[in-house]
PDB file of C-alpha atoms in Angstrom:
ATOM      1  CA  MET A  13      -9.050   5.419 -19.594  1.00 36.00           C
ATOM      2  CA  ARG A  14      -7.162   1.788 -20.253  1.00 39.00           C
ATOM      3  CA  ILE A  15      -3.796   1.229 -18.312  1.00 42.00           C
ATOM      4  CA  GLU A  16      -1.305  -0.635 -20.392  1.00 43.00           C
ATOM      5  CA  GLN A  17       1.246  -3.440 -18.673  1.00 42.00           C
ATOM      6  CA  VAL A  18       4.649  -2.189 -19.815  1.00 42.00           C
ATOM      7  CA  ARG A  19       7.606  -4.126 -20.615  1.00 43.00           C
ATOM      8  CA  VAL A  20      10.891  -2.119 -20.931  1.00 43.00           C
ATOM      9  CA  GLU A  21      12.660  -5.664 -22.849  1.00 46.00           C
ATOM     10  CA  PRO A  22      11.339  -4.637 -26.395  1.00 43.00           C
ATOM     11  CA  TRP A  23      13.109  -1.243 -25.813  1.00 46.00           C
ATOM     12  CA  LYS A  24      16.242  -0.866 -28.583  1.00 46.00           C
ATOM     13  CA  THR A  25      18.019   1.737 -26.104  1.00 50.00           C
ATOM     14  CA  ASN A  26      20.736   0.693 -24.362  1.00 52.00           C
ATOM     15  CA  LEU A  27      19.133   0.816 -21.154  1.00 52.00           C
ATOM     16  CA  LYS A  28      22.368   0.879 -19.259  1.00 50.00           C
ATOM     17  CA  MET A  29      22.085   4.481 -20.968  1.00 54.00           C
ATOM     18  CA  MET A  30      18.500   5.492 -19.651  1.00 65.00           C
ATOM     19  CA  ASN A  31      18.140   7.268 -16.780  1.00 75.00           C
ATOM     20  CA  PHE A  32      15.348   5.987 -14.076  1.00 75.00           C
ATOM     21  CA  LEU A  33      14.394   9.414 -12.003  1.00 73.00           C
ATOM     22  CA  ALA A  34      12.726   7.410  -8.706  1.00 74.00           C
ATOM     23  CA  CYS A  35      10.042  10.748  -7.330  1.00 71.00           C
ATOM     24  CA  VAL A  36      10.727  10.046  -4.306  1.00 60.00           C
ATOM     25  CA  ALA A  37       8.014  11.241  -1.058  1.00 61.00           C
ATOM     26  CA  ALA A  38      11.250  12.022   1.110  1.00 55.00           C
ATOM     27  CA  ARG A  39      11.989  15.978   0.963  1.00 50.00           C
ATOM     28  CA  LYS A  40      15.918  15.406   1.130  1.00 45.00           C
ATOM     29  CA  ARG A  41      17.891  13.720  -1.812  1.00 41.00           C
ATOM     30  CA  ASP A  42      19.647  12.254   1.250  1.00 36.00           C
ATOM     31  CA  GLN A  43      15.958  10.345   2.390  1.00 36.00           C
ATOM     32  CA  SER A  44      15.598   7.924   0.470  1.00 41.00           C
ATOM     33  CA  THR A  45      12.479   5.581   0.982  1.00 57.00           C
ATOM     34  CA  VAL A  46      13.437   1.764   1.485  1.00 60.00           C
ATOM     35  CA  ALA A  47      10.788   1.548  -2.394  1.00 61.00           C
ATOM     36  CA  LYS A  48      14.208   4.125  -4.555  1.00 59.00           C
ATOM     37  CA  THR A  49      16.258   1.881  -1.821  1.00 64.00           C
ATOM     38  CA  LYS A  50      15.606  -1.764  -2.992  1.00 62.00           C
ATOM     39  CA  THR A  51      14.462  -0.730  -6.520  1.00 64.00           C
ATOM     40  CA  SER A  52      18.120   0.709  -7.187  1.00 60.00           C
ATOM     41  CA  LYS A  53      19.373  -2.696  -5.598  1.00 64.00           C
ATOM     42  CA  GLU A  54      17.292  -5.317  -7.954  1.00 62.00           C
ATOM     43  CA  LEU A  55      17.804  -2.599 -11.439  1.00 57.00           C
ATOM     44  CA  LEU A  56      21.729  -2.494 -10.524  1.00 53.00           C
ATOM     45  CA  GLU A  57      21.998  -6.683  -9.522  1.00 56.00           C
ATOM     46  CA  ASP A  58      20.370  -7.773 -12.312  1.00 57.00           C
ATOM     47  CA  HIS A  59      21.367  -5.237 -15.523  1.00 56.00           C
ATOM     48  CA  GLY A  60      23.533  -2.933 -14.398  1.00 61.00           C
ATOM     49  CA  ILE A  61      21.006  -0.174 -14.085  1.00 66.00           C
ATOM     50  CA  GLN A  62      21.540   2.641 -11.808  1.00 67.00           C
ATOM     51  CA  VAL A  63      18.690   4.847 -10.159  1.00 74.00           C
ATOM     52  CA  SER A  64      18.694   8.177  -8.804  1.00 75.00           C
ATOM     53  CA  SER A  65      16.396   9.829  -7.253  1.00 77.00           C
ATOM     54  CA  CYS A  66      15.045  13.561  -5.928  1.00 79.00           C
ATOM     55  CA  ALA A  67      12.848  14.831  -3.352  1.00 78.00           C
ATOM     56  CA  ARG A  68       9.049  15.347  -4.501  1.00 75.00           C
ATOM     57  CA  GLU A  69       9.718  18.416  -4.567  1.00 81.00           C
ATOM     58  CA  ASN A  70      12.263  18.948  -6.911  1.00 85.00           C
ATOM     59  CA  VAL A  71      11.145  16.908  -9.782  1.00 87.00           C
ATOM     60  CA  ALA A  72       9.891  19.561 -12.008  1.00 86.00           C
ATOM     61  CA  ASP A  73      13.968  20.449 -11.948  1.00 87.00           C
ATOM     62  CA  GLU A  74      15.186  17.051 -12.664  1.00 86.00           C
ATOM     63  CA  ILE A  75      12.662  15.161 -14.945  1.00 89.00           C
ATOM     64  CA  ARG A  76      14.096  17.030 -18.137  1.00 88.00           C
ATOM     65  CA  ASP A  77      16.479  14.226 -17.923  1.00 85.00           C
ATOM     66  CA  ALA A  78      14.995  11.284 -17.182  1.00 87.00           C
ATOM     67  CA  HIS A  79      14.407   7.723 -19.151  1.00 87.00           C
ATOM     68  CA  VAL A  80      12.157   5.849 -17.116  1.00 89.00           C
ATOM     69  CA  ALA A  81       9.736   7.684 -14.163  1.00 88.00           C
ATOM     70  CA  ILE A  82       9.483   6.260 -11.118  1.00 86.00           C
ATOM     71  CA  PRO A  83       7.062   8.345  -8.803  1.00 86.00           C
ATOM     72  CA  LEU A  84       6.822   7.262  -5.202  1.00 81.00           C
ATOM     73  CA  MET A  85       3.682   8.908  -3.353  1.00 78.00           C
ATOM     74  CA  SER A  86       4.770  11.657  -5.306  1.00 82.00           C
ATOM     75  CA  ARG A  87       2.726  13.722  -8.432  1.00 86.00           C
ATOM     76  CA  LEU A  88       3.585  13.550 -11.906  1.00 91.00           C
ATOM     77  CA  ASP A  89       0.642  16.308 -13.348  1.00 91.00           C
ATOM     78  CA  GLU A  90       0.328  17.986 -17.219  1.00 92.00           C
ATOM     79  CA  SER A  91       2.627  20.964 -15.364  1.00 92.00           C
ATOM     80  CA  ILE A  92       5.893  18.711 -14.979  1.00 92.00           C
ATOM     81  CA  LEU A  93       5.220  16.042 -17.571  1.00 92.00           C
ATOM     82  CA  CYS A  94       5.048  18.976 -20.628  1.00 92.00           C
ATOM     83  CA  LYS A  95       8.547  19.278 -19.037  1.00 90.00           C
ATOM     84  CA  ALA A  96       9.655  15.668 -19.378  1.00 88.00           C
ATOM     85  CA  GLY A  97      11.086  16.030 -22.781  1.00 87.00           C
ATOM     86  CA  GLU A  98      13.299  12.526 -22.583  1.00 87.00           C
ATOM     87  CA  LEU A  99       9.961  10.628 -20.179  1.00 90.00           C
ATOM     88  CA  LYS A 100       9.953   7.301 -22.188  1.00 90.00           C
ATOM     89  CA  LEU A 101       7.824   4.994 -19.376  1.00 91.00           C
ATOM     90  CA  ILE A 102       6.379   5.981 -16.183  1.00 91.00           C
ATOM     91  CA  ILE A 103       6.326   3.618 -13.685  1.00 87.00           C
ATOM     92  CA  GLN A 104       4.229   3.914 -10.755  1.00 88.00           C
ATOM     93  CA  PHE A 105       5.400   2.007  -7.507  1.00 85.00           C
ATOM     94  CA  GLY A 106       2.303  -0.102  -6.339  1.00 81.00           C
ATOM     95  CA  VAL A 107      -1.438  -0.072  -7.357  1.00 83.00           C
ATOM     96  CA  GLY A 108      -2.861   3.313  -7.526  1.00 81.00           C
ATOM     97  CA  LEU A 109      -2.261   6.247 -10.285  1.00 84.00           C
ATOM     98  CA  GLU A 110      -4.280   9.063  -8.124  1.00 83.00           C
ATOM     99  CA  GLY A 111      -1.181  11.390  -8.950  1.00 84.00           C
ATOM    100  CA  VAL A 112      -0.413  10.249 -11.957  1.00 90.00           C
ATOM    101  CA  ASP A 113      -2.141  12.686 -14.645  1.00 91.00           C
ATOM    102  CA  VAL A 114      -2.823   9.529 -17.454  1.00 91.00           C
ATOM    103  CA  ASP A 115      -4.596  11.970 -19.812  1.00 92.00           C
ATOM    104  CA  ALA A 116      -1.421  14.368 -20.201  1.00 92.00           C
ATOM    105  CA  ALA A 117       0.968  11.080 -20.549  1.00 92.00           C
ATOM    106  CA  THR A 118      -1.273   8.915 -22.916  1.00 92.00           C
ATOM    107  CA  ARG A 119      -1.212  12.453 -25.076  1.00 93.00           C
ATOM    108  CA  ALA A 120       2.004  12.893 -24.238  1.00 91.00           C
ATOM    109  CA  LYS A 121       2.618   9.982 -26.188  1.00 92.00           C
ATOM    110  CA  ILE A 122       4.247   8.480 -22.321  1.00 92.00           C
ATOM    111  CA  PRO A 123       3.167   4.844 -21.906  1.00 92.00           C
ATOM    112  CA  VAL A 124       1.890   4.515 -17.772  1.00 93.00           C
ATOM    113  CA  SER A 125       1.936   1.430 -15.755  1.00 90.00           C
ATOM    114  CA  ASN A 126       1.953   0.083 -12.270  1.00 88.00           C
ATOM    115  CA  ILE A 127       2.093  -2.783 -10.216  1.00 85.00           C
ATOM    116  CA  ARG A 128      -1.066  -4.474  -9.175  1.00 83.00           C
ATOM    117  CA  SER A 129      -1.153  -5.693  -5.159  1.00 82.00           C
ATOM    118  CA  GLU A 130      -2.371  -9.369  -6.024  1.00 83.00           C
ATOM    119  CA  GLY A 131       0.466 -11.927  -5.987  1.00 83.00           C
ATOM    120  CA  THR A 132       3.504  -9.244  -4.561  1.00 88.00           C
ATOM    121  CA  GLY A 133       2.141  -8.720  -1.349  1.00 90.00           C
ATOM    122  CA  ASN A 134       0.929  -4.753  -1.850  1.00 92.00           C
ATOM    123  CA  ALA A 135      -2.423  -6.771  -0.792  1.00 94.00           C
ATOM    124  CA  ALA A 136      -1.629  -9.617   1.857  1.00 95.00           C
ATOM    125  CA  SER A 137       0.124  -6.958   3.578  1.00 96.00           C
ATOM    126  CA  CYS A 138      -2.508  -3.726   3.564  1.00 96.00           C
ATOM    127  CA  ALA A 139      -4.371  -6.919   4.237  1.00 97.00           C
ATOM    128  CA  GLU A 140      -3.018  -7.281   7.950  1.00 98.00           C
ATOM    129  CA  HIS A 141      -2.655  -3.944   8.483  1.00 98.00           C
ATOM    130  CA  ALA A 142      -6.168  -4.144   8.403  1.00 98.00           C
ATOM    131  CA  ILE A 143      -6.552  -6.421  10.995  1.00 98.00           C
ATOM    132  CA  TYR A 144      -4.064  -3.707  13.296  1.00 98.00           C
ATOM    133  CA  LEU A 145      -5.938  -0.833  12.839  1.00 98.00           C
ATOM    134  CA  MET A 146      -9.181  -3.145  13.919  1.00 98.00           C
ATOM    135  CA  LEU A 147      -7.708  -3.648  16.651  1.00 98.00           C
ATOM    136  CA  ALA A 148      -6.393  -0.632  17.862  1.00 98.00           C
ATOM    137  CA  LEU A 149      -9.840   0.644  17.189  1.00 98.00           C
ATOM    138  CA  LEU A 150     -11.601  -2.246  19.614  1.00 98.00           C
ATOM    139  CA  ARG A 151      -8.922  -1.488  22.137  1.00 97.00           C
ATOM    140  CA  ASP A 152      -8.493   1.633  22.301  1.00 97.00           C
ATOM    141  CA  GLN A 153      -4.970   2.044  21.581  1.00 96.00           C
ATOM    142  CA  SER A 154      -4.823   6.165  22.579  1.00 93.00           C
ATOM    143  CA  GLY A 155      -6.550   5.012  26.208  1.00 95.00           C
ATOM    144  CA  MET A 156      -3.574   2.161  25.950  1.00 96.00           C
ATOM    145  CA  HIS A 157      -0.860   4.637  25.381  1.00 95.00           C
ATOM    146  CA  ALA A 158      -2.998   6.982  28.325  1.00 95.00           C
ATOM    147  CA  SER A 159      -2.693   4.208  31.550  1.00 96.00           C
ATOM    148  CA  VAL A 160       1.297   3.306  30.444  1.00 97.00           C
ATOM    149  CA  GLU A 161       1.647   7.048  31.038  1.00 96.00           C
ATOM    150  CA  LYS A 162      -0.957   7.654  34.071  1.00 97.00           C
ATOM    151  CA  GLN A 163       0.415   4.308  35.318  1.00 97.00           C
ATOM    152  CA  LEU A 164      -2.292   3.119  35.216  1.00 97.00           C
ATOM    153  CA  LEU A 165      -3.024  -1.279  35.208  1.00 97.00           C
ATOM    154  CA  GLY A 166      -6.391  -2.986  33.601  1.00 96.00           C
ATOM    155  CA  GLN A 167      -7.590  -0.296  31.714  1.00 96.00           C
ATOM    156  CA  PRO A 168      -8.899   0.418  29.763  1.00 97.00           C
ATOM    157  CA  ALA A 169     -11.196  -2.061  28.375  1.00 96.00           C
ATOM    158  CA  GLY A 170     -11.446  -3.088  25.476  1.00 96.00           C
ATOM    159  CA  ARG A 171     -13.299  -5.006  22.783  1.00 97.00           C
ATOM    160  CA  VAL A 172     -12.284  -8.491  20.698  1.00 97.00           C
ATOM    161  CA  LEU A 173     -13.489  -9.002  17.278  1.00 97.00           C
ATOM    162  CA  LEU A 174     -15.337 -12.575  18.121  1.00 98.00           C
ATOM    163  CA  GLY A 175     -18.290 -11.939  16.897  1.00 97.00           C
ATOM    164  CA  SER A 176     -19.079  -8.312  15.668  1.00 98.00           C
ATOM    165  CA  ASN A 177     -20.099  -8.097  11.825  1.00 98.00           C
ATOM    166  CA  VAL A 178     -17.721  -6.772   9.322  1.00 98.00           C
ATOM    167  CA  LEU A 179     -17.974  -5.578   6.469  1.00 98.00           C
ATOM    168  CA  LEU A 180     -16.051  -5.350   3.455  1.00 98.00           C
ATOM    169  CA  VAL A 181     -16.422  -2.455   1.123  1.00 98.00           C
ATOM    170  CA  GLY A 182     -14.731  -3.556  -1.847  1.00 97.00           C
ATOM    171  CA  TYR A 183     -13.418  -7.124  -2.997  1.00 95.00           C
ATOM    172  CA  GLY A 184     -10.635  -6.628  -5.158  1.00 93.00           C
ATOM    173  CA  GLY A 185      -6.899  -7.584  -4.968  1.00 93.00           C
ATOM    174  CA  ILE A 186      -7.361  -6.525  -0.326  1.00 96.00           C
ATOM    175  CA  GLY A 187     -10.317  -7.610   0.425  1.00 96.00           C
ATOM    176  CA  LYS A 188      -9.677 -11.192  -1.046  1.00 94.00           C
ATOM    177  CA  GLU A 189      -6.368 -11.013   1.212  1.00 96.00           C
ATOM    178  CA  LEU A 190      -8.461  -9.370   4.267  1.00 97.00           C
ATOM    179  CA  ALA A 191     -11.676 -11.695   4.039  1.00 96.00           C
ATOM    180  CA  PRO A 192      -9.748 -15.271   5.123  1.00 95.00           C
ATOM    181  CA  ARG A 193      -7.560 -13.910   7.177  1.00 96.00           C
ATOM    182  CA  LEU A 194     -10.414 -12.695   9.398  1.00 96.00           C
ATOM    183  CA  ALA A 195     -12.445 -15.413   9.279  1.00 94.00           C
ATOM    184  CA  PRO A 196     -10.395 -17.448  12.501  1.00 95.00           C
ATOM    185  CA  PHE A 197     -11.394 -13.764  14.813  1.00 97.00           C
ATOM    186  CA  GLY A 198     -14.962 -15.933  14.489  1.00 97.00           C
ATOM    187  CA  VAL A 199     -16.303 -12.692  13.067  1.00 97.00           C
ATOM    188  CA  THR A 200     -19.256 -12.462  10.460  1.00 97.00           C
ATOM    189  CA  LEU A 201     -17.885 -11.446   7.412  1.00 97.00           C
ATOM    190  CA  SER A 202     -19.728  -9.560   4.126  1.00 97.00           C
ATOM    191  CA  ALA A 203     -18.615  -7.689   1.546  1.00 97.00           C
ATOM    192  CA  VAL A 204     -19.437  -6.185  -1.160  1.00 97.00           C
ATOM    193  CA  ARG A 205     -18.609  -4.912  -4.440  1.00 96.00           C
ATOM    194  CA  LYS A 206     -19.295  -2.595  -7.956  1.00 93.00           C
ATOM    195  CA  SER A 207     -18.336  -5.677 -10.547  1.00 91.00           C
ATOM    196  CA  PRO A 208     -20.413  -8.821 -10.989  1.00 91.00           C
ATOM    197  CA  TRP A 209     -19.918 -11.446  -8.224  1.00 90.00           C
ATOM    198  CA  PRO A 210     -17.579 -15.178  -9.224  1.00 81.00           C
ATOM    199  CA  THR A 211     -20.410 -18.255 -10.124  1.00 74.00           C
ATOM    200  CA  GLY A 212     -18.966 -21.590 -11.019  1.00 58.00           C
ATOM    201  CA  ASP A 213     -15.847 -22.905  -9.936  1.00 47.00           C
ATOM    202  CA  ASP A 214     -14.610 -18.470  -8.735  1.00 51.00           C
ATOM    203  CA  VAL A 215     -17.033 -19.557  -5.896  1.00 51.00           C
ATOM    204  CA  GLU A 216     -14.773 -20.653  -3.806  1.00 53.00           C
ATOM    205  CA  LYS A 217     -12.228 -17.896  -3.598  1.00 56.00           C
ATOM    206  CA  CYS A 218     -15.582 -15.764  -2.139  1.00 63.00           C
ATOM    207  CA  GLY A 219     -16.030 -18.984   0.343  1.00 66.00           C
ATOM    208  CA  THR A 220     -15.593 -16.824   3.800  1.00 86.00           C
ATOM    209  CA  LEU A 221     -17.750 -14.539   3.423  1.00 94.00           C
ATOM    210  CA  SER A 222     -21.304 -14.695   4.553  1.00 94.00           C
ATOM    211  CA  HIS A 223     -23.414 -11.757   3.073  1.00 95.00           C
ATOM    212  CA  LYS A 224     -21.909 -10.593  -1.096  1.00 95.00           C
ATOM    213  CA  GLY A 225     -23.869  -7.620  -2.676  1.00 96.00           C
ATOM    214  CA  GLY A 226     -24.190  -4.740  -4.426  1.00 96.00           C
ATOM    215  CA  PRO A 227     -24.142  -0.574  -5.062  1.00 95.00           C
ATOM    216  CA  ASP A 228     -28.060  -1.356  -3.724  1.00 96.00           C
ATOM    217  CA  ASP A 229     -27.829  -3.657  -0.587  1.00 97.00           C
ATOM    218  CA  LEU A 230     -25.153  -1.391   0.776  1.00 97.00           C
ATOM    219  CA  PRO A 231     -27.718   0.468   2.971  1.00 97.00           C
ATOM    220  CA  GLU A 232     -29.203  -2.756   4.512  1.00 97.00           C
ATOM    221  CA  MET A 233     -25.927  -4.230   4.459  1.00 98.00           C
ATOM    222  CA  LEU A 234     -24.355  -0.869   6.671  1.00 98.00           C
ATOM    223  CA  SER A 235     -27.510  -1.120   9.027  1.00 97.00           C
ATOM    224  CA  LYS A 236     -26.027  -4.354  10.761  1.00 97.00           C
ATOM    225  CA  THR A 237     -22.658  -3.331  10.764  1.00 98.00           C
ATOM    226  CA  ASP A 238     -19.810  -2.842  13.696  1.00 98.00           C
ATOM    227  CA  ILE A 239     -16.851  -2.632  11.363  1.00 98.00           C
ATOM    228  CA  VAL A 240     -16.303  -1.804   8.049  1.00 98.00           C
ATOM    229  CA  VAL A 241     -13.581  -1.205   6.259  1.00 98.00           C
ATOM    230  CA  LEU A 242     -13.215   0.286   3.006  1.00 98.00           C
ATOM    231  CA  THR A 243     -10.875  -1.348   0.087  1.00 97.00           C
ATOM    232  CA  CYS A 244     -12.635  -0.404  -3.087  1.00 96.00           C
ATOM    233  CA  VAL A 245     -10.457   1.866  -5.940  1.00 92.00           C
ATOM    234  CA  LEU A 246     -10.328   5.095  -6.046  1.00 93.00           C
ATOM    235  CA  ASN A 247     -12.560   6.896  -9.103  1.00 91.00           C
ATOM    236  CA  GLU A 248     -15.528   9.859  -9.392  1.00 92.00           C
ATOM    237  CA  SER A 249     -17.992   7.266  -8.025  1.00 94.00           C
ATOM    238  CA  THR A 250     -16.215   6.218  -5.281  1.00 96.00           C
ATOM    239  CA  ARG A 251     -14.751  10.242  -4.637  1.00 96.00           C
ATOM    240  CA  GLY A 252     -16.820  11.071  -1.185  1.00 98.00           C
ATOM    241  CA  MET A 253     -18.730   8.415  -0.467  1.00 98.00           C
ATOM    242  CA  VAL A 254     -18.387   8.212   2.562  1.00 98.00           C
ATOM    243  CA  ASN A 255     -20.653  10.879   3.339  1.00 98.00           C
ATOM    244  CA  ASP A 256     -24.423  11.753   5.755  1.00 98.00           C
ATOM    245  CA  GLU A 257     -26.523   9.054   4.070  1.00 98.00           C
ATOM    246  CA  PHE A 258     -23.841   6.328   3.773  1.00 98.00           C
ATOM    247  CA  LEU A 259     -23.504   6.448   7.071  1.00 98.00           C
ATOM    248  CA  SER A 260     -26.663   7.395   8.763  1.00 98.00           C
ATOM    249  CA  ALA A 261     -27.373   4.037   7.730  1.00 98.00           C
ATOM    250  CA  LEU A 262     -24.979   2.465   9.498  1.00 97.00           C
ATOM    251  CA  LYS A 263     -25.607  -0.033  12.397  1.00 95.00           C
ATOM    252  CA  PRO A 264     -24.473   3.321  15.672  1.00 97.00           C
ATOM    253  CA  GLY A 265     -21.673   2.609  16.871  1.00 98.00           C
ATOM    254  CA  ALA A 266     -19.606   1.735  14.346  1.00 98.00           C
ATOM    255  CA  TRP A 267     -16.150   1.709  13.251  1.00 98.00           C
ATOM    256  CA  LEU A 268     -14.182   2.800  10.459  1.00 98.00           C
ATOM    257  CA  VAL A 269     -10.950   1.599   8.740  1.00 98.00           C
ATOM    258  CA  ASN A 270      -9.585   3.045   6.036  1.00 98.00           C
ATOM    259  CA  VAL A 271      -6.547   1.170   4.158  1.00 98.00           C
ATOM    260  CA  ALA A 272      -7.782   2.301   0.415  1.00 97.00           C
ATOM    261  CA  ARG A 273      -7.415   6.127  -0.131  1.00 96.00           C
ATOM    262  CA  GLY A 274      -8.160   9.345   2.346  1.00 97.00           C
ATOM    263  CA  PRO A 275     -11.294  10.710  -0.618  1.00 97.00           C
ATOM    264  CA  LEU A 276     -12.941   8.130  -0.094  1.00 98.00           C
ATOM    265  CA  MET A 277     -14.549   9.398   2.632  1.00 98.00           C
ATOM    266  CA  ASP A 278     -16.239  13.005   3.225  1.00 98.00           C
ATOM    267  CA  TYR A 279     -14.491  15.199   5.274  1.00 98.00           C
ATOM    268  CA  ASP A 280     -16.974  17.056   7.094  1.00 98.00           C
ATOM    269  CA  ALA A 281     -19.675  14.222   7.355  1.00 98.00           C
ATOM    270  CA  VAL A 282     -17.184  11.985   8.886  1.00 98.00           C
ATOM    271  CA  LEU A 283     -16.453  14.664  11.489  1.00 98.00           C
ATOM    272  CA  ARG A 284     -20.133  15.526  12.334  1.00 98.00           C
ATOM    273  CA  ALA A 285     -19.938  10.710  12.655  1.00 98.00           C
ATOM    274  CA  LEU A 286     -17.552  11.401  15.390  1.00 98.00           C
ATOM    275  CA  ASP A 287     -18.732  14.000  17.646  1.00 98.00           C
ATOM    276  CA  ASN A 288     -22.609  12.422  17.396  1.00 98.00           C
ATOM    277  CA  GLY A 289     -21.665   9.533  18.487  1.00 97.00           C
ATOM    278  CA  GLN A 290     -22.944   7.919  14.866  1.00 98.00           C
ATOM    279  CA  LEU A 291     -18.235   6.557  14.492  1.00 98.00           C
ATOM    280  CA  ALA A 292     -17.345   5.121  17.231  1.00 98.00           C
ATOM    281  CA  GLY A 293     -13.850   5.774  15.875  1.00 98.00           C
ATOM    282  CA  VAL A 294     -11.749   5.851  12.732  1.00 98.00           C
ATOM    283  CA  ALA A 295      -9.042   4.103  12.371  1.00 98.00           C
ATOM    284  CA  THR A 296      -6.947   5.157   8.658  1.00 98.00           C
ATOM    285  CA  ASP A 297      -3.574   4.499   6.506  1.00 98.00           C
ATOM    286  CA  VAL A 298      -5.221   7.425   4.147  1.00 97.00           C
ATOM    287  CA  THR A 299      -5.952  10.928   4.098  1.00 97.00           C
ATOM    288  CA  TRP A 300      -7.425  13.531   2.422  1.00 96.00           C
ATOM    289  CA  THR A 301      -3.535  14.862   1.959  1.00 93.00           C
ATOM    290  CA  GLU A 302      -0.533  13.338   2.624  1.00 90.00           C
ATOM    291  CA  PRO A 303       0.917  13.988   4.768  1.00 91.00           C
ATOM    292  CA  ILE A 304      -2.180  15.051   6.889  1.00 96.00           C
ATOM    293  CA  ASN A 305      -0.970  18.133   9.075  1.00 97.00           C
ATOM    294  CA  PRO A 306      -1.014  16.434  13.398  1.00 96.00           C
ATOM    295  CA  THR A 307      -2.765  19.726  14.669  1.00 97.00           C
ATOM    296  CA  ASP A 308      -5.661  19.393  11.884  1.00 98.00           C
ATOM    297  CA  GLN A 309      -8.547  18.576  13.590  1.00 97.00           C
ATOM    298  CA  PHE A 310      -9.441  15.152  12.333  1.00 98.00           C
ATOM    299  CA  ALA A 311      -6.243  13.276  13.124  1.00 97.00           C
ATOM    300  CA  ALA A 312      -6.185  15.064  16.801  1.00 97.00           C
ATOM    301  CA  HIS A 313      -9.624  14.035  17.478  1.00 97.00           C
ATOM    302  CA  PRO A 314      -8.987  12.434  20.400  1.00 95.00           C
ATOM    303  CA  LYS A 315     -10.947   8.566  18.589  1.00 97.00           C
ATOM    304  CA  VAL A 316      -9.039   9.034  15.240  1.00 98.00           C
ATOM    305  CA  ILE A 317      -6.498   6.215  14.657  1.00 98.00           C
ATOM    306  CA  VAL A 318      -3.562   7.944  11.915  1.00 98.00           C
ATOM    307  CA  THR A 319      -0.834   5.803  10.186  1.00 98.00           C
ATOM    308  CA  PRO A 320       1.030   7.332   7.379  1.00 95.00           C
ATOM    309  CA  HIS A 321       0.392   5.606   4.401  1.00 93.00           C
ATOM    310  CA  ILE A 322       2.200   2.992   5.369  1.00 94.00           C
ATOM    311  CA  ALA A 323      -0.810   0.237   5.466  1.00 95.00           C
ATOM    312  CA  GLY A 324       1.500  -1.863   1.893  1.00 92.00           C
ATOM    313  CA  VAL A 325       4.999  -0.659   2.961  1.00 88.00           C
ATOM    314  CA  THR A 326       6.292  -4.023   4.189  1.00 90.00           C
ATOM    315  CA  ASN A 327       8.894  -5.782   3.466  1.00 89.00           C
ATOM    316  CA  LEU A 328       7.329  -8.818   1.690  1.00 89.00           C
ATOM    317  CA  SER A 329       5.602  -6.200  -0.497  1.00 86.00           C
ATOM    318  CA  TYR A 330       8.201  -3.811  -1.466  1.00 82.00           C
ATOM    319  CA  GLU A 331      11.256  -6.478  -2.230  1.00 85.00           C
ATOM    320  CA  THR A 332       8.566  -8.437  -4.860  1.00 85.00           C
ATOM    321  CA  MET A 333       7.327  -4.740  -6.436  1.00 82.00           C
ATOM    322  CA  ALA A 334      11.086  -3.884  -7.426  1.00 77.00           C
ATOM    323  CA  LYS A 335      11.460  -7.239  -8.147  1.00 74.00           C
TER     324      LYS A 335
END
């Protein structure tokens, strides 16, 4: 499967006469997301193009007349795309295309494009959020909240990042932004990736890493790790990769941070590791189903911190991606 970077300019159609539809995650039409607002502003000011929006549950009906669809945490599967008789382009607002049935779009001859994380502020935003999640775990954010409610001072005692062994699983856009940001914390930083590591002049890009490995090195690297950060892509080879085997290889009492995709984690395996102490805690911006039910066993677990898929939702990333 190959995703083409598609430009709108070559089209002979008058763009002002085209229907741009933002498929937003909000449940009501008047709850437009920040992304839709900023995209609308850019298209209107630069090209005079109006962008309409619809909640994700109404996409199947409103996509019929759309020429360009911009999904924002919404699914465009074959059942929806077969109704999109006028659709000429799908532009994912962000990197991940898990919600777009690219095969169905290809059969319908609808080009699919996304927005890369590097250079758009998305990867940098996700990297900052990963550090926030690490600190939230180590300083026991839930415990601090409880102390405030109980009017307690001086507790809970936290841990520092200083001296921790941190392993990045994946070293693409987010990993490359995260590594130099973590270095000043005094951590020992390692990374594992499936692709070959850079050589020659590109080696400098990995200068903050003390060790670089491939898939075969993962078990040994996990055994020395205090904090694992998932920054890799989700595909059939990585789906459920954080399973019993992965977790049993970890140094007991390690922490897990996920700013990539929820299904990288095996739900039952992670819960078992939390309950038996193999994992000291999990902080994740992504879950298996989104939004996750707050009463879900994982979301409600006392050792878990969940944020609502907002690692890349910042002023920098959304303004840049909109442009």
